[in-house]
Tab-separated table of C-alpha atoms in Angstrom:
chain	number	residue	atom	x	y	z
A	30	ALA	CA	11.761	-42.377	-1.054
A	31	GLN	CA	9.026	-41.294	1.299
A	32	SER	CA	8.947	-39.400	4.568
A	33	VAL	CA	6.430	-37.948	6.991
A	34	THR	CA	6.783	-34.928	9.228
A	35	GLN	CA	4.419	-34.376	12.123
A	36	LEU	CA	4.589	-30.864	13.512
A	37	GLY	CA	4.427	-30.798	17.286
A	38	SER	CA	5.417	-33.747	19.420
A	39	HIS	CA	2.786	-32.691	21.967
A	40	VAL	CA	-0.540	-30.950	21.411
A	41	SER	CA	-2.782	-29.886	24.281
A	42	VAL	CA	-6.424	-28.879	23.839
A	43	SER	CA	-9.344	-28.367	26.158
A	44	GLU	CA	-12.214	-30.824	26.222
A	45	GLY	CA	-14.764	-29.736	23.617
A	46	ALA	CA	-12.231	-27.728	21.606
A	47	LEU	CA	-11.070	-28.339	18.049
A	48	VAL	CA	-8.322	-30.903	17.570
A	49	LEU	CA	-5.789	-30.247	14.784
A	50	LEU	CA	-2.816	-32.555	14.287
A	51	ARG	CA	-0.505	-31.660	11.418
A	52	CYS	CA	1.123	-34.023	8.936
A	53	ASN	CA	3.208	-33.246	5.876
A	54	TYR	CA	4.539	-35.905	3.570
A	55	SER	CA	7.147	-36.333	0.898
A	56	SER	CA	6.770	-38.973	-1.766
A	57	SER	CA	8.229	-39.520	-5.234
A	58	VAL	CA	5.070	-41.358	-6.280
A	59	PRO	CA	1.407	-40.692	-5.498
A	60	PRO	CA	0.919	-41.714	-1.893
A	61	TYR	CA	-1.551	-43.531	0.224
A	62	LEU	CA	-1.851	-41.748	3.578
A	63	PHE	CA	-2.993	-43.012	6.946
A	64	TRP	CA	-3.619	-41.862	10.479
A	65	TYR	CA	-3.199	-44.365	13.315
A	66	VAL	CA	-3.888	-43.974	17.027
A	67	GLN	CA	-1.978	-45.749	19.791
A	68	TYR	CA	-3.226	-46.016	23.342
A	69	PRO	CA	-0.754	-46.889	26.127
A	70	ASN	CA	0.547	-50.456	25.950
A	71	GLN	CA	-1.558	-51.204	22.901
A	72	GLY	CA	-0.941	-51.679	19.210
A	73	LEU	CA	-1.851	-49.175	16.553
A	74	GLN	CA	-5.441	-48.746	15.378
A	75	LEU	CA	-6.363	-47.271	12.009
A	76	LEU	CA	-8.336	-44.018	12.239
A	77	LEU	CA	-8.663	-43.267	8.529
A	78	LYS	CA	-6.926	-43.596	5.184
A	79	TYR	CA	-6.609	-41.678	1.919
A	80	THR	CA	-6.462	-43.875	-1.187
A	81	SER	CA	-6.863	-41.364	-4.030
A	82	ALA	CA	-10.654	-41.235	-3.914
A	83	ALA	CA	-12.247	-38.329	-2.030
A	84	THR	CA	-9.773	-35.806	-0.662
A	85	LEU	CA	-11.794	-35.350	2.538
A	86	VAL	CA	-11.679	-38.591	4.449
A	87	LYS	CA	-13.869	-39.425	7.417
A	88	GLY	CA	-12.727	-41.913	9.996
A	89	ILE	CA	-13.744	-43.439	13.266
A	90	ASN	CA	-14.486	-41.558	16.492
A	91	GLY	CA	-15.423	-38.346	14.656
A	92	PHE	CA	-11.999	-37.732	13.108
A	93	GLU	CA	-11.446	-36.576	9.557
A	94	ALA	CA	-8.507	-35.530	7.402
A	95	GLU	CA	-8.092	-33.622	4.166
A	96	PHE	CA	-5.545	-34.488	1.506
A	97	LYS	CA	-4.028	-31.363	-0.055
A	98	LYS	CA	-1.619	-32.222	-2.825
A	99	SER	CA	-0.472	-28.631	-3.356
A	100	GLU	CA	0.543	-28.397	0.287
A	101	THR	CA	1.658	-32.056	0.600
A	102	SER	CA	-0.409	-32.188	3.765
A	103	PHE	CA	-2.839	-34.569	5.432
A	104	HIS	CA	-3.884	-32.866	8.660
A	105	LEU	CA	-6.166	-34.644	11.140
A	106	THR	CA	-9.072	-32.798	12.754
A	107	LYS	CA	-11.918	-33.385	15.153
A	108	PRO	CA	-14.468	-30.655	15.909
A	109	SER	CA	-14.826	-31.394	19.619
A	110	ALA	CA	-12.206	-33.149	21.732
A	111	HIS	CA	-13.184	-35.801	24.249
A	112	MET	CA	-11.125	-37.039	27.175
A	113	SER	CA	-10.974	-40.477	25.554
A	114	ASP	CA	-9.080	-38.966	22.584
A	115	ALA	CA	-5.928	-38.639	24.682
A	116	ALA	CA	-3.388	-40.889	22.948
A	117	GLU	CA	-0.451	-40.943	20.539
A	118	TYR	CA	-1.297	-40.250	16.893
A	119	PHE	CA	0.818	-41.321	13.951
A	120	CYS	CA	0.646	-40.214	10.339
A	121	ALA	CA	1.974	-42.726	7.810
A	122	VAL	CA	2.578	-42.950	4.078
A	123	SER	CA	2.719	-45.892	1.694
A	124	PRO	CA	3.552	-45.972	-2.002
A	125	TYR	CA	0.594	-45.824	-4.367
A	126	TRP	CA	1.541	-48.590	-6.734
A	127	TYR	CA	-0.061	-51.978	-6.374
A	128	SER	CA	1.236	-54.870	-8.360
A	129	GLY	CA	0.254	-57.648	-6.027
A	130	GLY	CA	2.795	-58.689	-3.453
A	131	GLY	CA	4.695	-55.451	-3.684
A	132	ALA	CA	6.564	-53.780	-0.851
A	133	ASP	CA	4.028	-51.616	0.941
A	134	GLY	CA	5.352	-51.194	4.440
A	135	LEU	CA	4.303	-47.966	6.080
A	136	THR	CA	6.650	-45.047	6.736
A	137	PHE	CA	5.555	-43.360	9.951
A	138	GLY	CA	6.073	-39.915	11.401
A	139	LYS	CA	7.439	-39.513	14.919
A	140	GLY	CA	3.985	-39.134	16.395
A	141	THR	CA	2.032	-36.453	18.228
A	142	HIS	CA	0.937	-36.925	21.815
A	143	LEU	CA	-2.544	-35.461	22.238
A	144	ILE	CA	-3.359	-34.165	25.702
A	145	ILE	CA	-6.932	-33.267	26.624
A	146	GLN	CA	-7.379	-30.729	29.404
A	147	PRO	CA	-10.607	-31.005	31.432
B	16	GLU	CA	-12.414	-62.329	15.012
B	17	ALA	CA	-9.170	-62.770	16.898
B	18	GLY	CA	-6.555	-60.081	16.388
B	19	VAL	CA	-2.823	-60.328	15.838
B	20	ALA	CA	-1.223	-62.192	18.741
B	21	GLN	CA	2.309	-61.584	19.975
B	22	SER	CA	4.390	-63.107	22.717
B	23	PRO	CA	6.004	-62.455	25.013
B	24	ARG	CA	4.597	-59.047	25.896
B	25	TYR	CA	7.724	-58.045	27.803
B	26	LYS	CA	11.326	-59.250	27.734
B	27	ILE	CA	14.406	-58.095	29.604
B	28	ILE	CA	17.826	-59.412	28.590
B	29	GLU	CA	21.480	-58.550	28.947
B	30	LYS	CA	23.403	-57.194	25.971
B	31	ARG	CA	24.964	-59.883	23.771
B	32	GLN	CA	22.198	-62.321	24.675
B	33	SER	CA	19.723	-63.721	22.161
B	34	VAL	CA	15.992	-63.174	22.081
B	35	ALA	CA	13.079	-64.298	19.920
B	36	PHE	CA	9.622	-62.893	19.400
B	37	TRP	CA	6.601	-64.722	18.068
B	38	CYS	CA	3.668	-63.452	16.013
B	39	ASN	CA	0.436	-65.128	14.968
B	40	PRO	CA	-1.393	-63.027	12.349
B	41	ILE	CA	-5.107	-62.813	11.759
B	42	SER	CA	-6.359	-65.993	10.117
B	43	GLY	CA	-6.201	-65.768	6.330
B	44	HIS	CA	-3.884	-62.765	6.193
B	45	ALA	CA	-1.201	-63.426	3.617
B	46	THR	CA	0.990	-60.439	4.415
B	47	LEU	CA	2.902	-60.042	7.648
B	48	TYR	CA	5.092	-57.143	8.804
B	49	TRP	CA	7.539	-56.605	11.663
B	50	TYR	CA	8.112	-53.044	12.850
B	51	GLN	CA	10.518	-51.658	15.446
B	52	GLN	CA	9.271	-48.741	17.552
B	53	ILE	CA	11.946	-46.998	19.596
B	54	LEU	CA	10.701	-44.832	22.454
B	55	GLY	CA	9.602	-41.429	21.178
B	56	GLN	CA	9.612	-42.440	17.523
B	57	GLY	CA	7.213	-43.881	14.995
B	58	PRO	CA	7.390	-47.535	14.005
B	59	LYS	CA	10.019	-48.485	11.428
B	60	LEU	CA	9.490	-51.390	9.050
B	61	LEU	CA	11.985	-54.218	9.513
B	62	ILE	CA	10.633	-56.883	7.213
B	63	GLN	CA	7.567	-57.748	5.135
B	64	PHE	CA	6.474	-61.272	4.222
B	65	GLN	CA	3.996	-62.301	1.552
B	66	ASN	CA	3.014	-65.856	2.485
B	67	ASN	CA	6.388	-67.610	2.974
B	68	GLY	CA	8.479	-65.192	0.952
B	69	VAL	CA	10.277	-62.013	1.928
B	70	VAL	CA	9.031	-58.948	0.032
B	71	ASP	CA	11.135	-56.276	1.713
B	72	ASP	CA	13.916	-56.609	4.264
B	73	SER	CA	15.919	-53.561	3.233
B	74	GLN	CA	15.843	-52.065	6.754
B	75	LEU	CA	16.556	-55.271	8.655
B	76	PRO	CA	20.024	-55.262	10.312
B	77	LYS	CA	20.929	-58.634	8.898
B	78	ASP	CA	24.125	-59.016	10.899
B	79	ARG	CA	22.068	-59.548	14.042
B	80	PHE	CA	18.388	-59.757	13.121
B	81	SER	CA	16.672	-62.641	11.384
B	82	ALA	CA	13.047	-63.505	10.712
B	83	GLU	CA	11.178	-66.399	9.286
B	84	ARG	CA	7.620	-67.287	8.443
B	85	LEU	CA	7.263	-70.992	8.100
B	86	LYS	CA	4.155	-72.351	6.354
B	87	GLY	CA	3.009	-68.805	5.676
B	88	VAL	CA	1.328	-68.347	9.039
B	89	ASP	CA	3.259	-67.693	12.267
B	90	SER	CA	6.456	-65.714	12.250
B	91	THR	CA	9.443	-65.345	14.560
B	92	LEU	CA	11.873	-62.449	14.795
B	93	LYS	CA	15.253	-63.130	16.384
B	94	ILE	CA	18.027	-60.870	17.604
B	95	GLN	CA	21.462	-62.371	18.167
B	96	PRO	CA	23.393	-60.826	19.814
B	97	ALA	CA	21.331	-57.976	21.252
B	98	LYS	CA	22.699	-54.459	21.685
B	99	LEU	CA	21.540	-51.690	23.987
B	100	GLU	CA	20.075	-49.795	21.012
B	101	ASP	CA	17.732	-52.719	20.267
B	102	SER	CA	15.591	-51.696	23.245
B	103	ALA	CA	12.227	-50.989	21.634
B	104	VAL	CA	8.712	-52.284	21.104
B	105	TYR	CA	8.512	-54.827	18.310
B	106	LEU	CA	5.178	-54.706	16.536
B	107	CYS	CA	3.754	-57.337	14.256
B	108	ALA	CA	1.048	-56.462	11.744
B	109	SER	CA	-0.877	-58.363	9.106
B	110	SER	CA	-3.093	-57.575	6.150
B	111	THR	CA	-5.173	-59.532	3.704
B	112	GLU	CA	-2.807	-59.012	0.777
B	113	GLY	CA	0.076	-56.862	-0.325
B	114	ALA	CA	-1.996	-53.860	-1.330
B	115	PRO	CA	-1.269	-50.522	0.270
B	116	HIS	CA	-4.927	-49.627	0.606
B	117	ASN	CA	-5.605	-52.654	2.733
B	118	GLU	CA	-5.546	-51.977	6.436
B	119	GLN	CA	-2.659	-53.319	8.443
B	120	PHE	CA	-3.832	-54.762	11.751
B	121	PHE	CA	-1.314	-54.422	14.551
B	122	GLY	CA	-0.645	-56.644	17.514
B	123	PRO	CA	0.012	-55.279	21.035
B	124	GLY	CA	3.772	-55.548	20.600
B	125	THR	CA	6.666	-57.001	22.571
B	126	ARG	CA	8.576	-54.528	24.710
B	127	LEU	CA	12.278	-55.442	24.766
B	128	THR	CA	14.675	-53.967	27.287
B	129	VAL	CA	18.376	-54.656	26.774
B	130	LEU	CA	20.541	-53.986	29.856
């Protein structure tokens, strides 16, 4: 069984400030981890993914996340927030195994709404 | 490259009525997923198809929900009869194969309101 906990349903930062969105996971098998962004009335877009290679993962739009197994965390950061970053962010987990055609639907957290103050 | 297409974008129905949603995945994508996203929550997987076959439908309320993917391309998700708690956005996603490291591409969703 897998689960994801995102701390903070809303996070507010000033433009130009550091963005930190927290994600902790629980998984009985080694996980794949993802961050998705959702803009209003749109589908989800992949920001970045951890697939057991490098623990520091760089994504699009200047975002990055670090996988910490000892802390079961995968927090998302961006050094300098931009107004266009305002959106809903979802952390998700998928089982590691791949046997071709296996069940690999994502388990999502409840999301964090990022607010950027001018 | 065209993305995942869904229709309709919005649907309002009365409880106990039936409703169907349609999804056209990205060309060549063998795996298709339906997720339910209730307001204020993350998406929840309902069903996963690999080509024509169902890989995982463990979270699909089978007494009222059904889904099919004929010819391994388009898919429809049906609710019959609808309940108030079915009000949600229904997201369709597709990926190139059933590997967890492959990106799932999401459509814009269908927003269902049950009155």
